[in-house]
Coordinates of C-alpha atoms in Angstrom, one line a residue:
Chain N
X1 CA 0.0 0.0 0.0
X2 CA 1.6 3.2 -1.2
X3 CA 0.3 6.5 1.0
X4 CA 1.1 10.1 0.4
X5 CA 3.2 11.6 2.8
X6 CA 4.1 15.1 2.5
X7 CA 6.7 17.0 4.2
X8 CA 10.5 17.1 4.3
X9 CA 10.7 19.8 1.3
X10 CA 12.6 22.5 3.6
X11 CA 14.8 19.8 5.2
X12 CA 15.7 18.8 1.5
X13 CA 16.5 21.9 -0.2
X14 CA 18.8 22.8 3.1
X15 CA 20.5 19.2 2.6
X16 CA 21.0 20.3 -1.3
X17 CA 22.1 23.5 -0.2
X18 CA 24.4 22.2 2.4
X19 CA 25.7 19.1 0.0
X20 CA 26.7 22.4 -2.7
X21 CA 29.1 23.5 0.5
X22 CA 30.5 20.9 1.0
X23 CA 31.1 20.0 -2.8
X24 CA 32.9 23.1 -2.9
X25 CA 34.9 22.4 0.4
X26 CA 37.3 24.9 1.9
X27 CA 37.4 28.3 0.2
X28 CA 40.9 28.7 0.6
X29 CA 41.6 26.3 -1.8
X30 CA 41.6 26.9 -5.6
X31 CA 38.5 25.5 -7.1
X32 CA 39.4 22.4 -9.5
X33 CA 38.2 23.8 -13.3
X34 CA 36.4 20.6 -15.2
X35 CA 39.9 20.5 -18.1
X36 CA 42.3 19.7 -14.7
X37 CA 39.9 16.6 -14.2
X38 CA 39.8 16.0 -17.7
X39 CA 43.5 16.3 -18.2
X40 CA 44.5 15.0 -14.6
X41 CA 42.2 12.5 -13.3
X42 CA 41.9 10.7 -16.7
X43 CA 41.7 7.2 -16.3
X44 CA 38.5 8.3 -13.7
X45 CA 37.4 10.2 -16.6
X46 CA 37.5 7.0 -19.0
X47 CA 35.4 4.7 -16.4
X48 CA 32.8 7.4 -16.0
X49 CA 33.0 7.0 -20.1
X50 CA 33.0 3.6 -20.5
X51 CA 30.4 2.1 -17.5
X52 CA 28.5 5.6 -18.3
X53 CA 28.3 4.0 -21.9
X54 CA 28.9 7.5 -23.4
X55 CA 32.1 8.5 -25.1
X56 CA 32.2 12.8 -23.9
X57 CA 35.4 13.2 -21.7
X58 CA 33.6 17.2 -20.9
X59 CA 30.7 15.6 -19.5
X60 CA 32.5 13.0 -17.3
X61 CA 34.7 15.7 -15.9
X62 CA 31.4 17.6 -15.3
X63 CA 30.2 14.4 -13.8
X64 CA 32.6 13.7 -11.5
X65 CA 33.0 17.0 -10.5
X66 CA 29.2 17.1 -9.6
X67 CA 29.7 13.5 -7.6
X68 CA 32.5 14.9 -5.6
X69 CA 34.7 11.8 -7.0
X70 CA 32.2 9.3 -6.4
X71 CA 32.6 7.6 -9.7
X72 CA 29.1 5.5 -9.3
X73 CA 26.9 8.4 -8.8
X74 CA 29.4 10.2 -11.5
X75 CA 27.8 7.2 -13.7
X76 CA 24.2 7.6 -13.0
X77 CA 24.7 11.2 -13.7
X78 CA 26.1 10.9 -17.6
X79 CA 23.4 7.5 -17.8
X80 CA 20.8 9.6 -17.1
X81 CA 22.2 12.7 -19.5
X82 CA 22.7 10.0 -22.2
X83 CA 18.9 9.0 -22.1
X84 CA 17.9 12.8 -23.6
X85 CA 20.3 12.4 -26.7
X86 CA 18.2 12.1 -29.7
X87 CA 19.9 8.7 -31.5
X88 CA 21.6 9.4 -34.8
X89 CA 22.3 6.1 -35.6
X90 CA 24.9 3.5 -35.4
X91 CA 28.6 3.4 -36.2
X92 CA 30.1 1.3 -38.7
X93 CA 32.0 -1.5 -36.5
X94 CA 35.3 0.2 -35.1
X95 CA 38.6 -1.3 -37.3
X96 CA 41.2 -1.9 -33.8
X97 CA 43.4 -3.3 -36.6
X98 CA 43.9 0.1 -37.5
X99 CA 44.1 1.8 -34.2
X100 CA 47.0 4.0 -33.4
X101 CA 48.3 2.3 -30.8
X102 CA 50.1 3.7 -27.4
X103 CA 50.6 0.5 -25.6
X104 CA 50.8 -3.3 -27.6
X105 CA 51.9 -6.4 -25.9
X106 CA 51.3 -9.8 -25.6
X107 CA 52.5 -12.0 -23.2
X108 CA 52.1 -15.1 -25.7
X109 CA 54.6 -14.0 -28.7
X110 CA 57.8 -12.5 -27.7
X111 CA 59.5 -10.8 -31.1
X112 CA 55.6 -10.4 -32.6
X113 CA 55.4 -8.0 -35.3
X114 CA 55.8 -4.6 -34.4
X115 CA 57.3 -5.5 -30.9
X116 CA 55.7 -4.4 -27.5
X117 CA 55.1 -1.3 -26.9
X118 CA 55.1 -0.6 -23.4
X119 CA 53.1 3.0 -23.0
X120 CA 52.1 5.2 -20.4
X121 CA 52.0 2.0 -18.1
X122 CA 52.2 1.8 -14.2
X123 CA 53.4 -1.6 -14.9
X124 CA 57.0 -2.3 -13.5
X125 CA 56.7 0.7 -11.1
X126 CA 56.9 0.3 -7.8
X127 CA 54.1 1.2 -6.2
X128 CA 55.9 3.5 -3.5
X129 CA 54.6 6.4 -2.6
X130 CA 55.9 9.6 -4.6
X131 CA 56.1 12.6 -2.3
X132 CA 57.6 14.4 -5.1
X133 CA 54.1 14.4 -6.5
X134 CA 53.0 15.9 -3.2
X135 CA 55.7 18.8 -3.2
X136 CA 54.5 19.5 -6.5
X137 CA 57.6 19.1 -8.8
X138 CA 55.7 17.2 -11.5
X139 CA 57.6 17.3 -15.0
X140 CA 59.7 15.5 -16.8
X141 CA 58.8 14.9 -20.9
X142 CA 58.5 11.3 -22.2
X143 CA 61.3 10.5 -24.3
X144 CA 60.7 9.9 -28.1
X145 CA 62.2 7.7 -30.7
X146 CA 61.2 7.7 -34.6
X147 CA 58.5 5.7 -35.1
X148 CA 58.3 3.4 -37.4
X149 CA 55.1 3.2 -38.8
X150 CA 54.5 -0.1 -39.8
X151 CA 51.6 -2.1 -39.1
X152 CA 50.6 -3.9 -35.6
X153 CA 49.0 -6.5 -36.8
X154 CA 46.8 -9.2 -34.4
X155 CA 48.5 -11.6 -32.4
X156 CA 45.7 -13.7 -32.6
X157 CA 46.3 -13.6 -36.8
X158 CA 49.4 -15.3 -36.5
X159 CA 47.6 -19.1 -34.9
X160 CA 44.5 -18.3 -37.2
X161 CA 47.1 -18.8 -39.9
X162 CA 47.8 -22.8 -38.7
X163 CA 44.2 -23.1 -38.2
X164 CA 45.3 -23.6 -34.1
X165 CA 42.7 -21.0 -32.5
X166 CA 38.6 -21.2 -33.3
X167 CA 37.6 -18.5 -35.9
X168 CA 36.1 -15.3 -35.3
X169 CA 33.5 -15.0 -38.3
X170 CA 32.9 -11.7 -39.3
X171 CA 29.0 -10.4 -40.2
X172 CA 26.9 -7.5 -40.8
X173 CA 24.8 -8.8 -38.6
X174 CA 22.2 -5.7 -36.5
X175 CA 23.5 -6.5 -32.8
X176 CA 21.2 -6.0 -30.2
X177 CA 21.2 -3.1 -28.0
X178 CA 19.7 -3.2 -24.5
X179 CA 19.8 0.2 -24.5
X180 CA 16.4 0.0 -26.6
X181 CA 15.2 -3.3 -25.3
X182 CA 15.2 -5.2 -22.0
X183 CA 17.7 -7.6 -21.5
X184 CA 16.4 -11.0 -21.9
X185 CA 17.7 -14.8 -21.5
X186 CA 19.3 -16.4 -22.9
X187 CA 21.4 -13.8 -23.9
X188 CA 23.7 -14.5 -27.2
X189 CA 27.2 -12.9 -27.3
X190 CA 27.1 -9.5 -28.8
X191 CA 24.5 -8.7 -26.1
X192 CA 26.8 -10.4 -23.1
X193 CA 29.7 -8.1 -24.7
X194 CA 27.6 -4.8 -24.3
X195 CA 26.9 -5.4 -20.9
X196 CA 30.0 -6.4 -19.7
X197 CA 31.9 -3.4 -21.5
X198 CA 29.7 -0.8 -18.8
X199 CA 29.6 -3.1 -16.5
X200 CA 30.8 -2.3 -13.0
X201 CA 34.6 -3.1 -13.6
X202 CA 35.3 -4.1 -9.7
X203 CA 32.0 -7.0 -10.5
X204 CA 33.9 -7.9 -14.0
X205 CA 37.2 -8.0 -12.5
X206 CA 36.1 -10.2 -9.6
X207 CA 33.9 -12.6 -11.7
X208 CA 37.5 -13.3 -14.1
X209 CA 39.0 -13.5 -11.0
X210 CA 37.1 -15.9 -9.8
X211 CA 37.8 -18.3 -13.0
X212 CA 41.4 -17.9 -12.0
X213 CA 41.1 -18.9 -8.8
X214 CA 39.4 -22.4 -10.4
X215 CA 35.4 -21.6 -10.3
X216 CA 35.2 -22.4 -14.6
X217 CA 39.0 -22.3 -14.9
X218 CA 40.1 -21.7 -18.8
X219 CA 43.6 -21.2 -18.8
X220 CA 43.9 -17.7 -20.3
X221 CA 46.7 -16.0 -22.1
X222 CA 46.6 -12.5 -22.6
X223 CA 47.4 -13.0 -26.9
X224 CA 47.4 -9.1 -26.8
X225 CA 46.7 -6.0 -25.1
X226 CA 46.0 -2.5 -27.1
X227 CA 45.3 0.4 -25.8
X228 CA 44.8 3.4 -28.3
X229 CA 42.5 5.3 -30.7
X230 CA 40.3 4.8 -33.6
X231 CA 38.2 6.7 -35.8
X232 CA 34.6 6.3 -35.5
X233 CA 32.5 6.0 -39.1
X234 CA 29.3 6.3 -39.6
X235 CA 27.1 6.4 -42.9
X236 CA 25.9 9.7 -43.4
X237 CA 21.9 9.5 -44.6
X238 CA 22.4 12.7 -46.5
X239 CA 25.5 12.1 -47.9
X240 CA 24.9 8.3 -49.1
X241 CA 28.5 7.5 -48.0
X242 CA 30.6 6.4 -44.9
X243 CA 32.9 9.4 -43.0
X244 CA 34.6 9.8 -39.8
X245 CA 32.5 11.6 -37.7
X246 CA 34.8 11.1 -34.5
X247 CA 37.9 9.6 -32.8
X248 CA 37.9 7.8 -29.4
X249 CA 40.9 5.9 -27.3
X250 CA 39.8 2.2 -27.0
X251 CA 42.1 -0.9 -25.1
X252 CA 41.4 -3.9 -26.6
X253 CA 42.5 -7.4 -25.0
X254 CA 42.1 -10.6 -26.7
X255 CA 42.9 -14.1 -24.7
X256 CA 43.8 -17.0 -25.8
X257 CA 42.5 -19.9 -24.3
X258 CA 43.8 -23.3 -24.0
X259 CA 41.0 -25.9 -24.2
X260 CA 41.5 -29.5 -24.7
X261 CA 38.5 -29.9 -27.9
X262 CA 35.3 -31.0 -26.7
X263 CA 32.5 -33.1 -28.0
X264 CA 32.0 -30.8 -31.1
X265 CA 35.2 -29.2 -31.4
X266 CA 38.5 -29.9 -31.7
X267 CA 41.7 -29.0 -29.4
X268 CA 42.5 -25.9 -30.4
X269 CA 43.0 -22.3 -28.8
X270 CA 39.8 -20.4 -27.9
X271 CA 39.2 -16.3 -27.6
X272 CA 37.4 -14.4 -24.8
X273 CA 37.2 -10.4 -26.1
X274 CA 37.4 -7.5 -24.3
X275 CA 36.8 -3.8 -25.7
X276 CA 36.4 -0.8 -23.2
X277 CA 36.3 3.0 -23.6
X278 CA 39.4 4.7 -22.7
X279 CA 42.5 3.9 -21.3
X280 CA 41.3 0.8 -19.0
X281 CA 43.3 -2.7 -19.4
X282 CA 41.9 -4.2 -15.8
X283 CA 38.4 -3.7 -17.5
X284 CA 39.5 -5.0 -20.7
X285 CA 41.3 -7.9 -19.6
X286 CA 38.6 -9.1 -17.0
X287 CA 35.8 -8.6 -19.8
X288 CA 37.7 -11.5 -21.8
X289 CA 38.5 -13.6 -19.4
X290 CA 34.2 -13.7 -18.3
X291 CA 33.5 -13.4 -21.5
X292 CA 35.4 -16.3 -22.3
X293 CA 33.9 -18.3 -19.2
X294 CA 30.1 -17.5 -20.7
X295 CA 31.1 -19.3 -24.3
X296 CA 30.9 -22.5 -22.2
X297 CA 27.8 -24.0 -24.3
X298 CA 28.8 -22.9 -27.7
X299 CA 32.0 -24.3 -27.5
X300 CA 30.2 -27.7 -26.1
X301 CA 32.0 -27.5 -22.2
X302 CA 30.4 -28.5 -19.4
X303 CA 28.4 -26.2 -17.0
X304 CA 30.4 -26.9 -13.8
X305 CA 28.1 -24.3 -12.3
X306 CA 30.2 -21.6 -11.6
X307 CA 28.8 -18.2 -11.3
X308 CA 31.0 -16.8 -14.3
X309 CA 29.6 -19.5 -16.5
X310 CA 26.1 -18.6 -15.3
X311 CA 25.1 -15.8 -17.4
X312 CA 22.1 -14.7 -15.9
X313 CA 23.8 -14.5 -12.8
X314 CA 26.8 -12.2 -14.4
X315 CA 24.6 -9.9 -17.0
X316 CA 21.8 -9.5 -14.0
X317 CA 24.6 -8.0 -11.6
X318 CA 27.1 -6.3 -13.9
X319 CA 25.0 -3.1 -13.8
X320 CA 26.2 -0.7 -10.8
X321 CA 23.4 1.9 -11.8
X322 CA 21.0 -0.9 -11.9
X323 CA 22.2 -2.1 -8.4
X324 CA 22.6 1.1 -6.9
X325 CA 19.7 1.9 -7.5
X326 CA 17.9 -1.6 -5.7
X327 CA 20.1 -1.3 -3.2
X328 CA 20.2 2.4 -2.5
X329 CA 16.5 2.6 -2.6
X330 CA 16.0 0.6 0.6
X331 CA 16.9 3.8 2.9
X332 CA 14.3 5.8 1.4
X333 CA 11.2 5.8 3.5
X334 CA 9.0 2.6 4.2
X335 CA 7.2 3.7 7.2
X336 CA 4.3 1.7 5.6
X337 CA 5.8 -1.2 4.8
X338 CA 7.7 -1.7 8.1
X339 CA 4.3 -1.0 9.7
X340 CA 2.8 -3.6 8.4
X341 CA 5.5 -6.3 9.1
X342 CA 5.7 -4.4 12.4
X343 CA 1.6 -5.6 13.3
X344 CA 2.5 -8.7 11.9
X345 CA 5.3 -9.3 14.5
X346 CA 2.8 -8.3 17.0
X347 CA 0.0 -10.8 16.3
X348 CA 2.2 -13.7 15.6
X349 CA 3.5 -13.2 19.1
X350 CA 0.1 -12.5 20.5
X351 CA -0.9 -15.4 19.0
X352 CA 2.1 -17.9 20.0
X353 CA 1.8 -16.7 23.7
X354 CA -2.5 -16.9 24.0
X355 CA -1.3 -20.4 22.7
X356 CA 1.2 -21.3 25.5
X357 CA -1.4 -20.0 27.7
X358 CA -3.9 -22.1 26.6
X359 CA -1.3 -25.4 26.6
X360 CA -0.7 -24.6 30.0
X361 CA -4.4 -24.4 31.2
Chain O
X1 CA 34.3 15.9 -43.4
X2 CA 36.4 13.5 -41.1
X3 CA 39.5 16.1 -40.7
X4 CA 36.5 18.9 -39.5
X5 CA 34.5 15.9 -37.4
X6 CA 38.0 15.5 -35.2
X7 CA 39.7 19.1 -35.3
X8 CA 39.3 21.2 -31.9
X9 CA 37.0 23.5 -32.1
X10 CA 38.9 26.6 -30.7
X11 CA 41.4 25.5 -33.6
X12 CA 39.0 25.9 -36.5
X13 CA 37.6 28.7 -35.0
X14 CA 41.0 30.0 -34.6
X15 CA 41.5 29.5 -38.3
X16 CA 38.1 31.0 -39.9
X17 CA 38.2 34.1 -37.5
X18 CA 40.0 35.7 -39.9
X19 CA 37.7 34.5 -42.7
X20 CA 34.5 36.3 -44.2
X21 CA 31.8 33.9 -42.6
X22 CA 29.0 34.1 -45.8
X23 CA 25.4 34.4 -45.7
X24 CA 23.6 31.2 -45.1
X25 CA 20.6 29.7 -44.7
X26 CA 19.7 26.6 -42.0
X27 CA 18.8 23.1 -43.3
X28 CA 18.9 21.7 -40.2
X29 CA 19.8 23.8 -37.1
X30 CA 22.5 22.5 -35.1
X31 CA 21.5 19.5 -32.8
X32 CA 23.4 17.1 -30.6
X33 CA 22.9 13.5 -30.4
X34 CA 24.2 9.9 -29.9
X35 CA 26.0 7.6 -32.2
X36 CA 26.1 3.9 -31.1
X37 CA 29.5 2.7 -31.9
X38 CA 29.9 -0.6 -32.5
X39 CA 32.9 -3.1 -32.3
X40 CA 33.6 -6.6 -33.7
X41 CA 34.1 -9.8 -31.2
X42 CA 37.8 -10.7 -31.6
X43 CA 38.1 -7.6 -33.8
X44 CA 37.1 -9.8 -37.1
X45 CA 33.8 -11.4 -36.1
X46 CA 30.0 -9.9 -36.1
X47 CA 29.1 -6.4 -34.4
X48 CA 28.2 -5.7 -31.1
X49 CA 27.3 -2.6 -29.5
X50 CA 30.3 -0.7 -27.4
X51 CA 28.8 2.5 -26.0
X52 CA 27.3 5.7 -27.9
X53 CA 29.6 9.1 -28.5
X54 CA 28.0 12.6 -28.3
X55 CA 27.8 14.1 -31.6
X56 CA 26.3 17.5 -33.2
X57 CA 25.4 17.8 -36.4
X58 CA 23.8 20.3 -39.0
X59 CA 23.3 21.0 -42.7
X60 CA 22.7 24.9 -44.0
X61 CA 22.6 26.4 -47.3
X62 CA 24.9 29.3 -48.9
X63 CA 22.8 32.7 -49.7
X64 CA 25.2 33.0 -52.6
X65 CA 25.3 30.1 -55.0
X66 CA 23.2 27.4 -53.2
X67 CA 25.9 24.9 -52.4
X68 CA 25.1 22.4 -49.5
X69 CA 27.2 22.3 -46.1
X70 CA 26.5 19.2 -43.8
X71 CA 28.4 18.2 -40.7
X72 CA 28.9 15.7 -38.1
X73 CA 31.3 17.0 -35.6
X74 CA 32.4 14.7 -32.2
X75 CA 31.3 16.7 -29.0
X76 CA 28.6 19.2 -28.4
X77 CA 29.7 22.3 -29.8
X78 CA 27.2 23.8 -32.1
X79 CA 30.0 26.6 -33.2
X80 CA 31.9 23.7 -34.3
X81 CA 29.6 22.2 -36.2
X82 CA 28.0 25.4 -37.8
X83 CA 32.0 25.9 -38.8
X84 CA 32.4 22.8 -40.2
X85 CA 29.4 23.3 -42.6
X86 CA 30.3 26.2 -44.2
X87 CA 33.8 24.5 -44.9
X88 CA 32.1 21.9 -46.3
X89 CA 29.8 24.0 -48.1
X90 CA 32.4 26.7 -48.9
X91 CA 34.8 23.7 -50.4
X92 CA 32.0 23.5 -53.4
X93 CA 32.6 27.1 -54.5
X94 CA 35.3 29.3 -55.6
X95 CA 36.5 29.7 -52.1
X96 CA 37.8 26.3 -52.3
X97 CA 40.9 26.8 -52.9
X98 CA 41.5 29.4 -50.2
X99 CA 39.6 27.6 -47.7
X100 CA 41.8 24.2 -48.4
X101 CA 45.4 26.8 -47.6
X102 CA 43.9 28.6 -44.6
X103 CA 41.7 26.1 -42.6
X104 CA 42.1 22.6 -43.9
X105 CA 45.8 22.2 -44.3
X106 CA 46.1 23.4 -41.0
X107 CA 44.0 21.5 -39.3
X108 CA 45.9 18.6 -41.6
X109 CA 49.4 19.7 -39.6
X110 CA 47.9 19.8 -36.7
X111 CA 46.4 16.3 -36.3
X112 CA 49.2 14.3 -38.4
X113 CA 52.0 16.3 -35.9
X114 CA 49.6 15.2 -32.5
X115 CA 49.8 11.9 -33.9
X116 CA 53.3 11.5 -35.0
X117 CA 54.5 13.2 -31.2
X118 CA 52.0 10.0 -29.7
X119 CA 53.6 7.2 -32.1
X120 CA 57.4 8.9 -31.3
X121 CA 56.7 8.7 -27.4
X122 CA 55.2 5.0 -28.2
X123 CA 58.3 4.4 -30.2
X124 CA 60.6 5.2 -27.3
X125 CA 58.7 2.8 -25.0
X126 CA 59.3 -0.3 -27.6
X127 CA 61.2 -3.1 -25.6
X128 CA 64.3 -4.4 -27.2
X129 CA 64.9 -7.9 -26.0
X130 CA 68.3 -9.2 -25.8
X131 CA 69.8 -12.9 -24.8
X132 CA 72.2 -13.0 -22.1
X133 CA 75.1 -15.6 -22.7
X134 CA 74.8 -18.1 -21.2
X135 CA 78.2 -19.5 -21.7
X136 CA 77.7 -23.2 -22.3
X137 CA 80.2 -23.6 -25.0

């Protein structure tokens, strides 16, 4: 039973008003304009992008700003902006084969094709603290080298060659979007990829941790990690023809999978795929191994009932708007609700101890 | 199109300041919008649906001569794109060959030398493996 309650208004805009302050925090410190996040905080910037599902590196900055750093609500914020954008249409499917690439390894081929390229990376640093940082002598240019040019072709290319990993076969297939429809079960894979791409990266990365730690273990290799940017193309109605309407930085991981063949296939390497918005290999990394851990029917393994296998499970929970937002909701007010449960407390005891009463009579 | 869809805005603005902005006619005011970009699985195999990108877009009309101007520009400035059209729409007239010196060749430079200072620095962080002997023999 839902009733009306009215009240609170004064309390709220004061709370607003007060929430403003404290956004703002001391005045004696220089207000933080929205390019220093952008520039700064960037790889906050790019998860607001990529689990806010919207590529605009202005509006996470605004976002996050607005959230006082609290990425989730920073989320919910550019979600619910992204809802009010008329849709233009779709992009033609992003070429990573021709991204131009900041960071490539793999840690399959050594002396691949184009070599590793390392990157802005906090690999191989220590992880100490750098007070330098806090005495603010930031500087220091990266060093440069002529580049080369040539191609970085896929790692995963070179085993297609011997026929040793399972094909990706391409299509021009529509993809579903559960942006426009609700997500439904069974899922097929371009859907389970959407979902897991804005998923909430700490559920992603614990679900492929999980399959590490032996819950629907599958042996990954990371075949190759990229992390840089690609133009976006879209066919222009009024122009009859495809142009580039946009760039954006992507990391791409592909694993490679050792699996021993199966009832309908044979031993051969498998792929999980990862693709995230921005500069975010954790993201991109755990999206292929779950990814990989969910193509346990097509590729004929069995269901050892892990949760990472269980797609339901992982597409239902990926969401952190979706779960915020269930979970949050619980502090608003149910003075009704608990009422009720509160008189039904009552009369089961009422009823228990006129009972014992009536035992003991 | 592509070279105007990426440039900065403050750049091309920078660069048709100096310009005389002709009369023109809206075909479509500027609007901003989503594009759904799409990836493949594995990079090869069929499409599936990454995230959308903000994107603004317009088409006008010149007073003098008729020729068409469209744009889609990344982002949400409507300067941008209303810049962008006239280049577009400016390219099909005798400006053309102005407009290609003073605004797109510029804008060319700018993005080729952005990108060749990113591949440089990516460059300098290649790994070159060597062997230690091991002095079996």
């Amino acid at each position: 039973m839902y009733v009306a309650v009215k009240g609170g208004e004064r309390a709220i805009d004061n709370a607003h008003a007060w929430l403003a302050e404290e956004r703002r925090g001391d005045l004696g410190v220089a207000e933080m304009s929205l390019e220093q996040i952008r520039e700064q905080l960037s790889l906050a910037v790019n998860r607001v992008m990529a689990e806010g599902s919207l590529y605009d590196a202005d509006l996470a900055a605004l976002a996050i700003k607005q959230s006082r750093g609290d990425l989730i609500e920073a989320i919910f914020l550019i979600r619910a902006y992204r809802t009010t954008l008329p849709r233009f249409g779709a992009s033609l499917p992003v070429e990573t084969e021709e991204m131009a690439c900041d960071r490539r390894i793999s840690a399959t081929f050594k002396d691949l094709p184009g070599g590793q390229i390392l990157g802005p990376t906090f690999d191989y640093t220590h992880r100490l603290l750098d007070f330098k940082l806090a005495a603010e002598g930031q500087g220091g240019a990266a060093a440069e080298a002529p580049a080369s040019g040539a191609p970085l072709p896929h790692v995963t290319e070179f085993l297609n060659k011997e026929g040793l990993i399972q094909q990706e076969v391409a299509s021009d297939e529509t993809p579903p979007d559960l942006t426009r429809e609700p997500l439904e079960f069974p899922a097929n894979r371009p859907l389970r990829l959407q979902s897991l791409t804005r998923g909430d990266e700490g559920f992603v990365l614990s679900m492929a941790y999980s399959t590490q730690r032996g819950y629907a273990r599958n042996h990954a290799f990371v075949g190759e990690l990229r992390i840089g940017r690609c133009a976006v193309e879209m066919e222009v109605p009024e122009l009859g023809f495809a142009v580039e309407i946009g760039e954006i930085e992507l990391t791409e991981c592909e694993t490679v999978n050792q699996f021993q063949g199966s009832k309908t296939e044979p031993a051969q390497f498998t792929r999980g795929y990862g693709l995230v918005f921005g500069q975010a290999e954790r993201k991109a990394i755990s999206m292929a191994l779950v990814d990989r851990a969910l193509r346990w029917e097509e590729l004929g393994e069995d269901n050892v009932g892990s949760p990472a296998q269980d797609e339901e499970f992982v597409l239902s929970h990926a969401d952190n708007i979706q779960a915020t937002g269930f979970l949050e909701h619980i502090k608003l007010p149910h003075y009704v609700d608990f009422q009720s449960e509160l008189e039904l407390v009552r009369k089961l005891r009422a009823e228990a101890t006129e009972a014992m009463s009536e035992a003991a009579e | 199109m592509s070279l105007l869809a990426k440039a900065s805005a403050a750049h091309l603005a920078q660069l048709m300041g100096p310009l005389d902005s002709p009369a023109f006619d809206w075909l479509r005011t500027p609007e901003t919008g989503g594009v759904m970009v799409r990836g493949r699985m594995g990079g090869a195999g069929a499409p599936f649906n990454l995230g959308e990108i903000t994107v603004t877009r317009c088409a006008l009309t010149l007073r003098a001569g008729g020729a068409v101007g469209h744009a889609y520009v990344q982002g949400r400035d409507k300067t941008h794109a209303q810049q962008a059209a006239l280049v577009d729409a400016l390219m099909q007239t005798d400006a053309a060959a102005t407009i290609r010196t003073t605004v797109l060749e510029p804008l060319q430079k700018a993005a080729k030398d952005r990108n060749d200072s990113r591949a440089r620095k990516a460059a300098a962080t290649k790994v070159d493996f060597f062997t230690m002997v091991r002095g079996e023999d």
